[in-house]
Amino acid sequence: MKNKIDSLIKEVEVFVAKSSDDIEKFRINFLGKRGIIPLLFQDFKNISVDSRKEIGQKINALKSLIEEKISQEKKKLFQTESTIDDKDLSLPGDDLKLGSRHPISLVRNEIIEIFKRLGFVISEGPEIENDDHVFSKLNFSPEHPARDMQDTFFVERQSAFSSHTDDILLRTHTSSVQVRVMENQKPPIRTISPGRVFRNEAISARAHCIFHQIEGLYIDSNVSFADLKQTLLYFSKEMFGEETKIRLRPSFFPFTEPSAEMDVSCKICNGKGCNVCKYTGWLEVLGCGMVDPNVLENCNIDSSAYTGFAFGMGVERIAMLKYQINDLRMYFENDVRFLEQFTNSLF
Ligand code: PHE
């Protein structure tokens, strides 16, 4: 038994741990419930009385050697795992990488802030809508081309020959939110609806099947086209600069009468003509008009007592003009080289 203990002592002395797992294995091997040390103590009972003292001391010495070895190896490992002594703690730390807002969020927030100053409040609604809110109540005729599969993503479509009012679809504009507001609130109403919209378009530099809109609605007694013009002029000056001019061209939307499209003077060439404004001096920015009395009646608002104006713009388009981005797809690709350029923007 003496020899056995001596060789164990040697084994312990040469032990080197490479990982904390090694130490744990070593500990279990010697000190675990069925480990070497408990076994030695068991054998100790059968030893003759005259060698007891010597063997007992040897086993105890082995045990404390093992314990010492374990704490030594632990210390060594800890030091190699974190060499804190080698570090220069006076060096400046690594930069914290700050993210940046997406240009669409920046421009959307800026537009919202401008209209908030005029007393508009934000309203939101569902992206999956029914035909009533996207088309029917907005005075779209049953055979209007926007109700075609080529323009609209349908979720559930009734037969082409039956009434459309039960169709479920992805909203093609946020005018649907304004229908919901008109159904649920009494005038005066002054609201803007930002949100995502969906149209069945082939993706290209100039078109995408998902984009963002902000539409506005103002209903009260005596709201006139002059109010619309002044509101849009204020918006354009705030958004594109004090010198900005606007012009309104007659247009058509089923839900407004009269309707117009608004252009702003091209900031890049100051109206002289350049390739951004296609040498016209003007950039098309939004659609607008006086809310059609049919729409007011469809939403239970008395069209003999109230009038209103509405407008709608694409956020991507405004951002393209503001930052001179010439490919819509950039907004959706999440290329960090593109996104990083907006790190310093405020909103
Ligand atoms: N809803 C129209 C569109 O999506 C925009 C618009 C809104 C035009 C309000 C006139 C008035 O194109």
XYZ file of C-alpha atoms and ligand atoms in Angstrom:
359
model
C 0.000 0.000 0.000
C 2.890 2.329 0.757
C 4.200 1.923 -2.785
C 0.794 2.537 -4.238
C 0.500 5.832 -2.366
C 3.988 6.876 -3.424
C 3.199 6.366 -7.080
C -0.067 8.284 -6.634
C 1.893 11.165 -5.112
C 4.111 11.234 -8.188
C 1.078 11.151 -10.453
C -0.402 14.144 -8.637
C 2.839 16.097 -8.729
C 3.195 15.885 -12.529
C -0.467 16.655 -13.261
C -0.991 19.716 -15.489
C -4.501 20.939 -16.410
C -5.222 22.364 -19.855
C -8.780 23.374 -19.091
C -11.166 23.638 -16.175
C -12.695 20.371 -17.428
C -9.343 18.657 -16.803
C -9.306 19.933 -13.226
C -12.831 18.708 -12.608
C -11.982 15.238 -13.976
C -8.875 15.156 -11.785
C -10.916 16.126 -8.726
C -13.574 13.486 -9.342
C -10.937 10.837 -9.987
C -9.281 11.426 -6.611
C -11.821 13.011 -4.319
C -15.170 11.931 -5.787
C -17.453 9.583 -3.816
C -15.949 6.528 -5.488
C -12.608 8.207 -6.086
C -9.139 7.010 -5.138
C -8.931 8.724 -1.733
C -12.209 7.313 -0.328
C -11.115 3.867 -1.571
C -7.780 4.229 0.200
C -9.559 5.102 3.425
C -11.709 2.012 2.984
C -8.629 -0.204 2.545
C -7.080 1.520 5.540
C -9.492 -0.343 7.845
C -7.845 -3.669 6.971
C -4.291 -2.524 7.726
C -2.285 -3.967 10.598
C -2.156 -1.785 13.721
C 1.613 -1.097 13.647
C 1.649 0.434 10.118
C -1.569 2.428 10.658
C 0.090 5.602 11.833
C 2.495 5.811 8.908
C -0.049 4.905 6.211
C -2.652 7.227 7.703
C -0.264 10.144 7.539
C 0.639 9.277 3.951
C -2.985 9.181 2.823
C -3.652 12.513 4.504
C -0.555 14.023 2.883
C -1.720 12.756 -0.519
C -5.144 14.272 0.080
C -3.807 17.720 0.923
C -1.403 17.509 -2.005
C -4.364 16.892 -4.308
C -6.281 19.825 -2.841
C -3.306 22.103 -3.199
C -2.746 20.967 -6.786
C -6.351 21.704 -7.682
C -6.189 25.266 -6.373
C -2.788 25.833 -8.006
C -3.991 24.631 -11.427
C -7.150 26.732 -11.113
C -5.071 29.835 -10.456
C -2.798 29.142 -13.439
C -5.748 28.614 -15.764
C -7.472 31.774 -14.615
C -4.354 33.786 -15.330
C -3.956 32.453 -18.854
C -7.660 32.832 -19.585
C -7.685 36.521 -18.749
C -4.313 38.142 -18.979
C -5.479 41.298 -17.330
C -1.905 42.297 -16.572
C -1.105 42.642 -20.300
C -3.914 45.110 -20.932
C -3.380 48.821 -21.130
C -6.389 50.132 -19.291
C -5.553 53.736 -20.125
C -6.279 53.203 -23.856
C -9.515 54.791 -25.130
C -12.398 52.309 -25.532
C -13.864 51.020 -28.797
C -16.424 53.222 -30.528
C -20.034 52.429 -29.797
C -21.561 51.892 -33.240
C -24.690 54.016 -33.483
C -27.404 52.935 -35.880
C -29.214 55.394 -38.110
C -32.828 55.902 -39.024
C -33.979 54.687 -42.404
C -34.466 57.549 -44.895
C -38.139 56.606 -45.227
C -38.624 56.992 -41.461
C -36.732 60.295 -41.501
C -38.874 61.780 -44.247
C -42.101 60.350 -42.858
C -41.352 61.872 -39.446
C -40.488 65.211 -41.010
C -43.756 65.309 -42.985
C -45.739 64.338 -39.880
C -44.080 67.109 -37.853
C -44.990 69.722 -40.450
C -48.672 68.745 -40.486
C -48.777 68.435 -36.702
C -47.865 72.131 -36.548
C -51.040 72.807 -38.540
C -53.137 70.843 -36.052
C -53.376 67.519 -37.916
C -53.488 64.372 -35.787
C -52.231 60.933 -36.831
C -54.656 58.120 -37.594
C -53.777 54.553 -38.460
C -55.697 51.585 -39.829
C -55.305 47.994 -41.029
C -53.112 47.011 -43.984
C -55.444 44.130 -44.847
C -58.694 45.879 -45.740
C -62.049 45.211 -47.311
C -63.245 46.596 -50.617
C -65.640 48.979 -48.876
C -62.913 51.030 -47.233
C -60.407 50.976 -50.099
C -62.776 51.406 -53.046
C -66.567 51.433 -52.677
C -66.999 54.152 -50.080
C -64.407 56.240 -51.924
C -66.682 56.412 -54.943
C -64.800 53.937 -57.163
C -67.258 52.581 -59.754
C -67.690 48.769 -59.767
C -65.752 48.441 -63.012
C -62.892 50.779 -62.034
C -59.551 49.387 -63.288
C -57.922 49.626 -59.809
C -60.199 46.737 -58.810
C -58.341 44.583 -61.318
C -55.987 41.845 -60.107
C -53.258 43.576 -62.062
C -53.327 46.559 -59.750
C -54.479 45.149 -56.433
C -53.334 42.225 -54.286
C -56.414 40.297 -53.235
C -56.460 38.124 -50.134
C -59.964 36.767 -50.701
C -61.799 37.576 -53.883
C -65.438 36.937 -54.679
C -66.444 35.917 -58.181
C -65.723 38.637 -60.739
C -69.456 38.702 -61.540
C -70.761 39.187 -58.007
C -70.584 42.366 -55.953
C -67.092 43.339 -54.873
C -67.943 44.602 -51.423
C -66.874 41.393 -49.652
C -63.405 41.284 -51.229
C -60.471 41.289 -48.810
C -57.319 42.938 -50.128
C -54.101 44.738 -49.259
C -54.843 48.461 -49.149
C -53.630 50.288 -52.242
C -53.693 53.675 -50.490
C -54.171 54.966 -46.939
C -57.365 56.784 -47.950
C -58.972 53.682 -46.406
C -57.910 54.959 -42.975
C -59.649 58.258 -43.654
C -62.872 56.440 -44.494
C -62.635 54.769 -41.097
C -62.040 58.134 -39.408
C -65.025 59.712 -41.188
C -67.257 56.774 -40.201
C -66.332 57.138 -36.546
C -65.818 60.857 -35.926
C -67.843 64.011 -36.376
C -66.324 67.064 -38.144
C -64.191 69.050 -37.680
C -61.723 66.347 -38.759
C -58.076 67.144 -39.381
C -55.984 64.012 -39.744
C -53.033 62.488 -41.567
C -52.612 58.749 -42.159
C -49.098 57.468 -42.691
C -48.641 53.819 -43.601
C -47.582 51.056 -45.959
C -49.547 50.430 -49.122
C -49.418 47.636 -51.681
C -49.843 47.608 -55.451
C -49.330 44.807 -57.905
C -46.475 46.402 -59.840
C -43.319 44.933 -61.334
C -40.358 46.087 -59.229
C -38.091 48.577 -61.013
C -36.106 51.736 -60.302
C -39.346 53.758 -60.471
C -41.962 51.366 -59.041
C -42.287 48.944 -56.139
C -45.108 46.712 -54.940
C -44.788 48.063 -51.378
C -44.372 51.717 -50.557
C -45.341 54.313 -47.971
C -47.916 57.045 -48.140
C -49.069 59.957 -46.069
C -52.564 61.098 -46.834
C -54.307 64.089 -45.270
C -57.951 64.966 -44.711
C -59.580 68.152 -43.439
C -63.357 68.394 -43.044
C -65.276 71.295 -41.521
C -67.859 73.858 -42.512
C -66.603 76.192 -45.264
C -63.357 74.381 -46.117
C -62.371 75.644 -49.569
C -59.882 74.920 -52.335
C -57.980 78.024 -51.189
C -57.439 76.332 -47.789
C -56.062 73.294 -49.584
C -53.691 75.426 -51.653
C -52.411 77.356 -48.647
C -51.891 74.177 -46.609
C -49.902 72.571 -49.422
C -47.866 75.729 -50.010
C -46.958 75.836 -46.306
C -46.004 72.146 -46.407
C -43.856 72.582 -49.536
C -41.942 75.553 -48.129
C -41.292 73.740 -44.848
C -40.222 70.564 -46.635
C -38.236 71.877 -49.599
C -37.242 75.413 -48.543
C -38.722 78.916 -48.293
C -38.241 79.757 -52.024
C -40.260 76.741 -53.173
C -43.146 77.453 -55.527
C -46.073 75.116 -56.166
C -48.374 74.595 -59.118
C -51.609 72.637 -59.317
C -52.593 70.778 -62.482
C -56.148 69.491 -63.029
C -56.391 65.725 -62.548
C -58.893 63.018 -61.665
C -59.486 60.839 -58.603
C -62.830 59.085 -57.941
C -62.964 60.468 -54.378
C -62.200 64.153 -55.012
C -63.892 66.773 -57.179
C -62.227 68.900 -58.396
C -58.916 67.004 -58.281
C -55.384 68.177 -58.901
C -51.797 67.078 -58.942
C -49.249 69.288 -57.271
C -45.743 70.032 -58.538
C -43.008 71.865 -56.646
C -40.350 73.961 -58.331
C -37.160 71.970 -58.897
C -34.670 72.833 -56.189
C -31.720 71.435 -58.065
C -31.904 73.801 -61.054
C -34.157 76.470 -59.467
C -36.713 75.934 -62.187
C -34.268 76.373 -65.071
C -34.482 72.719 -66.141
C -32.211 69.755 -65.408
C -32.250 65.990 -65.787
C -33.913 65.480 -62.366
C -36.974 67.529 -63.397
C -36.652 66.283 -66.984
C -36.058 69.887 -68.124
C -39.526 71.046 -67.012
C -38.422 72.947 -63.884
C -41.154 71.151 -61.900
C -41.364 67.927 -59.854
C -44.616 66.069 -59.287
C -45.163 65.520 -55.570
C -48.750 64.645 -54.644
C -52.419 64.250 -55.577
C -55.182 66.275 -53.943
C -58.675 67.682 -54.268
C -61.965 68.569 -52.579
C -63.609 65.506 -51.026
C -66.418 64.337 -53.331
C -69.827 64.866 -51.634
C -70.650 61.196 -52.425
C -67.743 60.131 -50.206
C -68.980 62.310 -47.326
C -72.496 60.837 -47.654
C -71.095 57.258 -47.835
C -69.467 57.942 -44.468
C -72.589 59.534 -42.910
C -71.334 63.114 -43.055
C -73.881 65.720 -44.194
C -72.459 67.060 -47.465
C -74.756 70.088 -47.372
C -73.200 71.221 -44.065
C -69.585 70.179 -44.532
C -66.865 70.311 -47.165
C -63.312 69.046 -47.030
C -60.038 68.614 -48.819
C -57.758 65.602 -49.097
C -54.256 64.977 -50.366
C -51.946 62.004 -50.619
C -48.235 61.611 -51.255
C -45.671 58.828 -51.561
C -42.963 59.028 -48.905
C -40.415 57.288 -51.176
C -40.974 59.922 -53.836
C -40.450 62.816 -51.418
C -37.325 61.126 -50.020
C -36.017 60.611 -53.575
C -36.369 64.335 -54.241
C -34.912 65.359 -50.899
C -31.878 63.058 -50.996
C -31.631 62.672 -54.792
C -31.977 58.920 -54.701
C -32.644 57.648 -58.196
C -33.543 54.008 -57.589
C -36.525 53.012 -55.419
C -35.062 49.575 -54.776
C -32.319 51.099 -52.595
C -34.893 51.674 -49.852
C -35.564 47.967 -49.523
C -32.122 46.427 -50.000
C -30.725 47.442 -46.603
C -27.261 47.988 -48.025
C -25.276 49.386 -45.068
C -23.270 51.672 -47.368
C -26.551 53.354 -48.318
C -28.100 53.405 -44.833
C -24.964 54.780 -43.147
C -25.289 58.002 -45.117
C -28.257 59.021 -42.951
C -26.543 58.653 -39.572
C -26.421 62.379 -38.892
C -30.005 63.201 -39.736
C -32.101 64.698 -36.999
C -35.610 63.218 -36.960
N -55.198 58.153 -52.746
C -54.488 58.749 -53.834
C -53.407 57.790 -54.305
O -53.160 56.808 -53.657
C -53.848 60.057 -53.471
C -54.856 61.126 -53.177
C -55.318 61.303 -51.900
C -55.332 61.948 -54.177
C -56.245 62.278 -51.619
C -56.270 62.908 -53.923
C -56.698 63.096 -52.652
O -52.803 57.985 -55.327
